[in-house]
mmCIF file of C-alpha atoms in Angstrom:
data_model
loop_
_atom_site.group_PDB
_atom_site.id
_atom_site.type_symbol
_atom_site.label_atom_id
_atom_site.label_comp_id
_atom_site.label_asym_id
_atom_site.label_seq_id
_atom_site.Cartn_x
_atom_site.Cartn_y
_atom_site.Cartn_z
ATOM 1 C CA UNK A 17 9.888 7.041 -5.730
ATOM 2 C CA UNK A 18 6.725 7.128 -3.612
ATOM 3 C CA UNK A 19 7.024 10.881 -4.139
ATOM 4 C CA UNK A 20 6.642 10.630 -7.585
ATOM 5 C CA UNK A 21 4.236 7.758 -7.279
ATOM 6 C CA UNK A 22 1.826 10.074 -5.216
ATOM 7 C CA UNK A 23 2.235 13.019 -7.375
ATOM 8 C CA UNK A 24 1.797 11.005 -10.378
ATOM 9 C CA UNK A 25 -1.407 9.469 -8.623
ATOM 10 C CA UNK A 26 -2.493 13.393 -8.015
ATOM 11 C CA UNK A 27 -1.970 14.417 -11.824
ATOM 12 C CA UNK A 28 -3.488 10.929 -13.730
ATOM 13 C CA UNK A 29 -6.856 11.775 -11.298
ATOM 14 C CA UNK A 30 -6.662 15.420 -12.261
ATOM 15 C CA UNK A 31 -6.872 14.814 -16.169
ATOM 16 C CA UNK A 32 -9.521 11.994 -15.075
ATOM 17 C CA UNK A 33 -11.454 14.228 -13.697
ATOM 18 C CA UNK A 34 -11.179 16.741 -16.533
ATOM 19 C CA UNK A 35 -12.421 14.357 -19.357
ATOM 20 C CA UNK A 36 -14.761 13.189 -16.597
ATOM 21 C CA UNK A 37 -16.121 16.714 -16.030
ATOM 22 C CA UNK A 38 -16.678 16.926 -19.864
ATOM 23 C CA UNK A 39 -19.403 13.942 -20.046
ATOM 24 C CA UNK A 40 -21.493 16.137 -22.552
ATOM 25 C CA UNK A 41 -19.323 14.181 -24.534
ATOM 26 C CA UNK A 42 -18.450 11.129 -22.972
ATOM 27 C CA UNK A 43 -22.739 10.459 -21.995
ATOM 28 C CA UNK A 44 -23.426 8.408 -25.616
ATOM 29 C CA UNK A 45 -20.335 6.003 -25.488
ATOM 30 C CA UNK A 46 -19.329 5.175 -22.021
ATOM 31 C CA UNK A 47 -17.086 2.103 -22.189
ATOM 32 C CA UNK A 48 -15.797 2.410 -25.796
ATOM 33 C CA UNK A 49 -14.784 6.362 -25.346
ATOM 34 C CA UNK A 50 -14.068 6.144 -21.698
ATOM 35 C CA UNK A 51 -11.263 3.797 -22.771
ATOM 36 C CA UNK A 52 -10.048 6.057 -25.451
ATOM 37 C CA UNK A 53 -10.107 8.962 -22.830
ATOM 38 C CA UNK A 54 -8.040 7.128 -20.793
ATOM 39 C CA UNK A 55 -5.791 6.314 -23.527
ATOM 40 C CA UNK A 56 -4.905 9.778 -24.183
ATOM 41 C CA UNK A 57 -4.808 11.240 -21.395
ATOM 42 C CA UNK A 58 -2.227 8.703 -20.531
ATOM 43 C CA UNK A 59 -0.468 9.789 -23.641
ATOM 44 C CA UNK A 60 -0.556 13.252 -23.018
ATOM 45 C CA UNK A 61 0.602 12.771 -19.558
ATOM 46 C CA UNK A 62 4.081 10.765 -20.553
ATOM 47 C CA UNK A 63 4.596 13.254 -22.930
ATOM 48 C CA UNK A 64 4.531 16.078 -20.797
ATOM 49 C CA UNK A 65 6.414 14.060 -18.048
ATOM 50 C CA UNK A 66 9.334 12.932 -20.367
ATOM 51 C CA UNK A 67 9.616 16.188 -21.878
ATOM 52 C CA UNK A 68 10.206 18.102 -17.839
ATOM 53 C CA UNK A 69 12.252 14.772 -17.307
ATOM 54 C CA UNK A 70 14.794 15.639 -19.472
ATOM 55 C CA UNK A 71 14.932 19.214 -18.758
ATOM 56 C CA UNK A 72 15.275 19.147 -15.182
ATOM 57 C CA UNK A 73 16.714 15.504 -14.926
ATOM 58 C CA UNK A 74 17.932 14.251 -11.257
ATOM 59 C CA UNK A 75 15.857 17.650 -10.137
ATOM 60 C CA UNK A 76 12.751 15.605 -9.001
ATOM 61 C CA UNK A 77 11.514 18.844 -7.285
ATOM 62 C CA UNK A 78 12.174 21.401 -10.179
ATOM 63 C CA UNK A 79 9.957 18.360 -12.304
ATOM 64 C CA UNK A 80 7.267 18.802 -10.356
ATOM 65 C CA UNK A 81 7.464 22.760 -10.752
ATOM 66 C CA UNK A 82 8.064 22.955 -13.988
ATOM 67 C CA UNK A 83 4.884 19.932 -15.112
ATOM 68 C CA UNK A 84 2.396 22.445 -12.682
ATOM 69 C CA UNK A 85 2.134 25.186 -15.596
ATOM 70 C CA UNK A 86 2.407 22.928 -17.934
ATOM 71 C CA UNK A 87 -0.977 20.635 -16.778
ATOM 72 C CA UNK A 88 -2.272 23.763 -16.881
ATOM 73 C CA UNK A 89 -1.654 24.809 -20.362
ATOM 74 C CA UNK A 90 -3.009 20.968 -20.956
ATOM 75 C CA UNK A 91 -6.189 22.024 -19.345
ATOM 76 C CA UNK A 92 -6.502 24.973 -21.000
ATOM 77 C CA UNK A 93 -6.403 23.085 -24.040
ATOM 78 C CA UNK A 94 -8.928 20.501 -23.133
ATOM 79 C CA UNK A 95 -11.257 23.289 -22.113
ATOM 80 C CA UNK A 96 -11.152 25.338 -25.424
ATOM 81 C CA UNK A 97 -11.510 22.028 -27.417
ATOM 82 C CA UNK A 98 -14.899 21.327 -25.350
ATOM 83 C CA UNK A 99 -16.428 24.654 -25.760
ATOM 84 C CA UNK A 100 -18.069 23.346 -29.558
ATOM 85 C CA UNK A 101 -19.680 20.371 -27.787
ATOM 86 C CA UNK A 102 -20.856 22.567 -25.227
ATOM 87 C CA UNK A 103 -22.094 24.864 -27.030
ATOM 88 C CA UNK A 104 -24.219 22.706 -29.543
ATOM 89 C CA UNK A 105 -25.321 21.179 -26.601
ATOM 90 C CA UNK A 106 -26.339 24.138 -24.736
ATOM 91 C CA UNK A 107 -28.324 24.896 -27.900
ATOM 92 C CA UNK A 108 -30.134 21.774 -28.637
ATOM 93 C CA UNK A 109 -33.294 23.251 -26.891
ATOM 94 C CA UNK A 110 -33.240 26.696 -28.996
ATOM 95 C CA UNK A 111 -31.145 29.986 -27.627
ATOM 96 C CA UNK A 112 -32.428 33.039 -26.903
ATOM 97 C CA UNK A 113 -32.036 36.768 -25.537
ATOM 98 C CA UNK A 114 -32.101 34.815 -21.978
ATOM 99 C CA UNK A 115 -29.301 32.499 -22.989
ATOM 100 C CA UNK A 116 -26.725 35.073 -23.912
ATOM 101 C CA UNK A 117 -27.516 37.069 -21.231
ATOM 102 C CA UNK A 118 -26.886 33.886 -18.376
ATOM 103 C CA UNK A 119 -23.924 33.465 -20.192
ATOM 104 C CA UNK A 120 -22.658 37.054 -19.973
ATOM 105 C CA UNK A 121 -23.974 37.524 -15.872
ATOM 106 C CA UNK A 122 -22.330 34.191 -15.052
ATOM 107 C CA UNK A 123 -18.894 35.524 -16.547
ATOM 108 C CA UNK A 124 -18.806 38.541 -15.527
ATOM 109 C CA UNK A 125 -19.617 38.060 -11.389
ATOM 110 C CA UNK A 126 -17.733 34.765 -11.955
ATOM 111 C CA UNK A 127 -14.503 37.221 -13.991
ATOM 112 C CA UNK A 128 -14.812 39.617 -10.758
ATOM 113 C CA UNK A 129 -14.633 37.093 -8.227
ATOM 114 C CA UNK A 130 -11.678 35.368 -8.981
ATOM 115 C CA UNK A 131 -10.025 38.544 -10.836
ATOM 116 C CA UNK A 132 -10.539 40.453 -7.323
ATOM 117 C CA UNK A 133 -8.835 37.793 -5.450
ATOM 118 C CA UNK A 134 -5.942 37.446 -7.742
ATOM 119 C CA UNK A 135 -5.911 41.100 -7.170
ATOM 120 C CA UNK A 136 -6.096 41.020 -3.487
ATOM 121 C CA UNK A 137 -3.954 38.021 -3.455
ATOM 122 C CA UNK A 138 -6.067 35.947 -1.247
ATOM 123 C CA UNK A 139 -5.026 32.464 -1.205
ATOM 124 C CA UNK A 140 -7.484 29.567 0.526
ATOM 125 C CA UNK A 141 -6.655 28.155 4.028
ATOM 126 C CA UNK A 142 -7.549 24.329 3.909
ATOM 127 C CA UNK A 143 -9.829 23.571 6.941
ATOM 128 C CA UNK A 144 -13.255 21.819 6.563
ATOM 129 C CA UNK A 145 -15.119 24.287 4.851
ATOM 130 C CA UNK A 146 -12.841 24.889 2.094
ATOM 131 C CA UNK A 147 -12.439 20.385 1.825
ATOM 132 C CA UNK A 148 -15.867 20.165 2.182
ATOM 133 C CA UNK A 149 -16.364 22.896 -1.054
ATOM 134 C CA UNK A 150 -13.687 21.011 -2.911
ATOM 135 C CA UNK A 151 -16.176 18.189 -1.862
ATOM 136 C CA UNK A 152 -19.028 19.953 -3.705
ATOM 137 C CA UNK A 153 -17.163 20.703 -6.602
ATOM 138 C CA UNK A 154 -16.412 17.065 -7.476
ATOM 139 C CA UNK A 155 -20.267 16.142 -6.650
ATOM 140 C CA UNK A 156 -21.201 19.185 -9.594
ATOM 141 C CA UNK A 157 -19.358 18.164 -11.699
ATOM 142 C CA UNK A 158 -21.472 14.925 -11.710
ATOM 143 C CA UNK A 159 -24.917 16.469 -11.632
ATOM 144 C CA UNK A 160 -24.428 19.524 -13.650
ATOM 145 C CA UNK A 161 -23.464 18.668 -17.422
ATOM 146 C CA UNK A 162 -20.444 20.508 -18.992
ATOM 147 C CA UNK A 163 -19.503 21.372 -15.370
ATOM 148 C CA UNK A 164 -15.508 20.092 -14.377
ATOM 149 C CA UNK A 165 -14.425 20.226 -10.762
ATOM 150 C CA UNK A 166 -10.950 20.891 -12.191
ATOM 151 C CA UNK A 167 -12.324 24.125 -14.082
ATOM 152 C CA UNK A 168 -13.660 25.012 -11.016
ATOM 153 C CA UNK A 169 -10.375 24.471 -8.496
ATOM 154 C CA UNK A 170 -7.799 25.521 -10.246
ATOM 155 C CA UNK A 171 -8.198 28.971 -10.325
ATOM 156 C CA UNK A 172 -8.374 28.708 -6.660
ATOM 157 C CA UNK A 173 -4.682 29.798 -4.841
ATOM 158 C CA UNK A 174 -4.024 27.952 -1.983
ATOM 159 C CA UNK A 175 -1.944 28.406 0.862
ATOM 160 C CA UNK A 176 -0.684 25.108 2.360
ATOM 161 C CA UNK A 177 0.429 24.293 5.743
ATOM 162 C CA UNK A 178 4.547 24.627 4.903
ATOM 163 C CA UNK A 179 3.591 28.142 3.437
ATOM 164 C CA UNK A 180 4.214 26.503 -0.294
ATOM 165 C CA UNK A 181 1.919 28.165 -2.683
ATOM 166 C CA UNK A 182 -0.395 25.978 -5.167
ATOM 167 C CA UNK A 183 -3.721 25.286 -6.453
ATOM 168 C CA UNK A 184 -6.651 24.163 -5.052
ATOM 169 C CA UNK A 185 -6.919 21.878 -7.243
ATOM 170 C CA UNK A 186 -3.910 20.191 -6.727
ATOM 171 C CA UNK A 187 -4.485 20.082 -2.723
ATOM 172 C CA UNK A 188 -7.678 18.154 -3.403
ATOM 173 C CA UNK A 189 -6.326 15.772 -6.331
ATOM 174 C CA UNK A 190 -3.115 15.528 -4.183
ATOM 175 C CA UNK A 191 -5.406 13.962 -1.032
ATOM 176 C CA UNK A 192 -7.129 11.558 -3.267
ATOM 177 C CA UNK A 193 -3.533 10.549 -4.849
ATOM 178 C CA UNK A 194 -2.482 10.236 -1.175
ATOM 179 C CA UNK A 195 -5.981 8.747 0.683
ATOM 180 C CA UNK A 196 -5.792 11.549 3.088
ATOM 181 C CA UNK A 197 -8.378 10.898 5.068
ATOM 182 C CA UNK A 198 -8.179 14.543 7.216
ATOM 183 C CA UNK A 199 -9.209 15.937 3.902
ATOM 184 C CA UNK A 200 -11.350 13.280 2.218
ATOM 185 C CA UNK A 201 -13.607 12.808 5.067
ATOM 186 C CA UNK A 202 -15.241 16.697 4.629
ATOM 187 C CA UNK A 203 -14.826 16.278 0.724
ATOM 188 C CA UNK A 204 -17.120 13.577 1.264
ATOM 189 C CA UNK A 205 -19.061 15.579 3.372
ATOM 190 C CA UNK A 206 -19.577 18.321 0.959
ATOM 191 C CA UNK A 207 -20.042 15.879 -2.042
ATOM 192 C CA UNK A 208 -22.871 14.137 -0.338
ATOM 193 C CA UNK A 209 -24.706 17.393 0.210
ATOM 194 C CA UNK A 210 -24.303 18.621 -3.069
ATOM 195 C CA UNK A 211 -25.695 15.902 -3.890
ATOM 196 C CA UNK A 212 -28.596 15.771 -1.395
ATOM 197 C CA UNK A 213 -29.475 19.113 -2.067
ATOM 198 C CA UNK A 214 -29.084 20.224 -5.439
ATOM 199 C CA UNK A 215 -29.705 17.201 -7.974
ATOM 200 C CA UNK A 216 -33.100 18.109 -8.044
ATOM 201 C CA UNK A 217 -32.651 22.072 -8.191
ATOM 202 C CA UNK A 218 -30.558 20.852 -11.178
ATOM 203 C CA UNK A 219 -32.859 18.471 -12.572
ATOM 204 C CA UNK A 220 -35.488 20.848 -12.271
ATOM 205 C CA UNK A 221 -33.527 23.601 -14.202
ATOM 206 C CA UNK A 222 -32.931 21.063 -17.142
ATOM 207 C CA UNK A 223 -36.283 20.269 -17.186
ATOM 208 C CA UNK A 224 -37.424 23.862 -17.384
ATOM 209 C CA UNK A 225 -34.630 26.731 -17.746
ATOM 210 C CA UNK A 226 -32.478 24.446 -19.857
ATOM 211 C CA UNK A 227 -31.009 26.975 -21.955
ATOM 212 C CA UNK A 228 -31.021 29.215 -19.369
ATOM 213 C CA UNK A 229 -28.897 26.805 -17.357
ATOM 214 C CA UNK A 230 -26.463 25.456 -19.841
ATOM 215 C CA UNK A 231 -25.432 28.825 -20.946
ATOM 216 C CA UNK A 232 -24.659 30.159 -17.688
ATOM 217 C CA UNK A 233 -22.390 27.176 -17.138
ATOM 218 C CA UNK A 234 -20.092 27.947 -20.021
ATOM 219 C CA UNK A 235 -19.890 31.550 -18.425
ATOM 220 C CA UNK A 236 -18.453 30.189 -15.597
ATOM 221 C CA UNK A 237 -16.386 27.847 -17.969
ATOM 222 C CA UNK A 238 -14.726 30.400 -19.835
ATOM 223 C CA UNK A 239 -14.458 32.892 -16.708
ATOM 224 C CA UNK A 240 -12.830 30.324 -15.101
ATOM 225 C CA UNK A 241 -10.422 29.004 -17.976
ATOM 226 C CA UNK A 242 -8.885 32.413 -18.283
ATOM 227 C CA UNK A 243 -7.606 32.269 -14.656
ATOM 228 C CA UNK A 244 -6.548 28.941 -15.441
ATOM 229 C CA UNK A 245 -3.768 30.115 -17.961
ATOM 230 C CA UNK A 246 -0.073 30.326 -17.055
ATOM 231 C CA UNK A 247 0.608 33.732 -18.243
ATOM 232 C CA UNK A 248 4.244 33.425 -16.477
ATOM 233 C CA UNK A 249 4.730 29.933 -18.736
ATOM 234 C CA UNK A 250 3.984 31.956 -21.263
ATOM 235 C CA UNK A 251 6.245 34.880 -21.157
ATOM 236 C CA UNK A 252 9.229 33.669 -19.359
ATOM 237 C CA UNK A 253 10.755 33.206 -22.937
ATOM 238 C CA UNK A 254 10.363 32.040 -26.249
ATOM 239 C CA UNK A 255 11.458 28.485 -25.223
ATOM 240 C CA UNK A 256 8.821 28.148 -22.730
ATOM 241 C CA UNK A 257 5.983 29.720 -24.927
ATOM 242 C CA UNK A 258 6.194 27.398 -27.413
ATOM 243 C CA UNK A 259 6.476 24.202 -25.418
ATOM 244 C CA UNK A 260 3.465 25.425 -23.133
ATOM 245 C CA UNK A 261 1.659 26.363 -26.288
ATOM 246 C CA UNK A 262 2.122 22.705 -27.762
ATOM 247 C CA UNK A 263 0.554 21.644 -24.774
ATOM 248 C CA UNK A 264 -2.185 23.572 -25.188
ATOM 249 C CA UNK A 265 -2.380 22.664 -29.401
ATOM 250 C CA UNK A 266 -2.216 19.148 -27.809
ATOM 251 C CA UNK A 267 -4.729 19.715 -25.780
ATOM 252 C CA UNK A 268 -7.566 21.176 -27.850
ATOM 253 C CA UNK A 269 -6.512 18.845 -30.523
ATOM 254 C CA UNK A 270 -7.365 15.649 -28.307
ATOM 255 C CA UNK A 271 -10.640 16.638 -26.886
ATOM 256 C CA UNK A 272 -12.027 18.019 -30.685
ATOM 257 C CA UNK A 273 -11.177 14.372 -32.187
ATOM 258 C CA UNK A 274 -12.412 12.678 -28.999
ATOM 259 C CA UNK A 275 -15.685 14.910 -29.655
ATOM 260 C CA UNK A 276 -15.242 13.573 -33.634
ATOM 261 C CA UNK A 277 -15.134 10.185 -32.664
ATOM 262 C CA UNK A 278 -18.022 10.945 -30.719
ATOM 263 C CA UNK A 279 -20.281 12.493 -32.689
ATOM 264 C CA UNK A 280 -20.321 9.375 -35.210
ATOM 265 C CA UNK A 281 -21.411 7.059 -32.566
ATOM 266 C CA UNK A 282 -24.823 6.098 -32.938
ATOM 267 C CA UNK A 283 -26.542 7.610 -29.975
ATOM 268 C CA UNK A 284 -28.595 5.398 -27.472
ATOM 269 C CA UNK A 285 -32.219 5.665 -27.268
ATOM 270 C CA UNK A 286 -33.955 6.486 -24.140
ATOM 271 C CA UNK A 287 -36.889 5.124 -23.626
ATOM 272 C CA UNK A 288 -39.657 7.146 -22.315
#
């Protein structure tokens, strides 16, 4: 039971941090939409969980396989419902030949790095540095708008310490879930730096290279998104495509309405 209770932990923070990483939207109705995040993410979450349950019932570890490509497919999901708010968003300042251009530089070193270690199969060692980056990625997803640390992570193979394969992602997720303090002590080490040193480079580029900024983050996004995908999920049969491609229906169709609901919320005015 703890098992469960500290990979549940893991997964509930992972979506969290998802819709969290996403506050283009969530920035004009904090408490009212936060709670009806958290609602569905919930939902979402039991779904998926009762669904592996009854496949793979008294397999607890085969569960916890089988839900990995399927959070993904969730993510997935989430990301490609997003990408309308982002974009309007990234366009509320004007576009031009500079903004498609970020875009397209940001995706394509972003597409070689990660398709050149899939490649090469290099998988991440956890030590400090590689906590203290997970660290960094949480802090940017704060600071830099339509950023997610779990867009960011779990592209990232990992290698952990009983030779089990995994994501990044989940490593850094799974030590929150856990309050692993070995590996939360440099995540707050690299979060507090982030933060230290680029909220004003940020800022600054908001202020001043806005579109510039904004456009190159959805490069990233996308790049990012497409090494996201379970391509096994999907083609390990025709049973498995279609339940990981509800997920990702499911998915998409939660973050647009969430955006919906959004978007008819009267927005706050700042005062100057």
């Amino acid at each position: 039971m703890l098992c469960i209770a500290n990979n549940y932990n893991g997964f509930t923070l992972g979506i969290y941090c998802h819709f969290a990483g996403c506050k283009v939207i969530l920035r004009s109705a904090v408490w009212c939409f936060g709670t009806v995040a958290m609602f569905a993410k919930i939902g979402l979450e039991i779904l998926a969980g009762i669904i592996v349950a009854v496949i793979y019932k008294n397999k607890p570890r085969l569960i916890f396989k089988a839900l990995e490509p399927i959070k993904k497919a969730l993510f997935v999901g989430m990301t490609i419902g997003i990408m309308p708010s982002l974009f309007r968003e990234a366009g509320e300042k004007g576009r031009n030949k500079q903004s498609w251009i970020s875009l397209a530089v940001v995706f394509v070193v972003a597409f070689a790095i990660l398709g050149g270690a899939r490649i090469l199969e290099l998988l991440i060692v956890p030590n400090f540095f590689w906590n203290a980056f997970g660290g960094a990625c949480l802090a940017l997803s704060i600071i830099a708008p339509g950023m997610s640390a779990s867009v960011l992570m779990l592209p990232l193979q990992m290698k952990a310490a009983d030779g089990t394969i995994s994501t990044f992602y989940e490593h850094i997720t799974g030590a929150i879930g856990n309050l692993n303090m070995g590996v939360l002590l440099p995540v707050a080490v690299g979060a507090v730096l982030t933060f230290v040193l680029l909220t004003r480079a940020v800022d600054w580029m908001m202020n001043n290279r806005y579109n510039v900024m904004f456009h190159g983050i959805i490069g990233l996004v996308i790049a990012a998104t497409i090494f996201t995908i379970p391509f096994g999920a999907f083609t390990a049969g025709v049973g498995s495509c279609l339940i990981h491609i509800v997920f990702v229906v499911l998915g998409c169709v939660a973050t647009l309405l969430l955006d919906k609901f959004n978007q008819k919320v009267e927005k706050p005015e700042v005062e100057e």
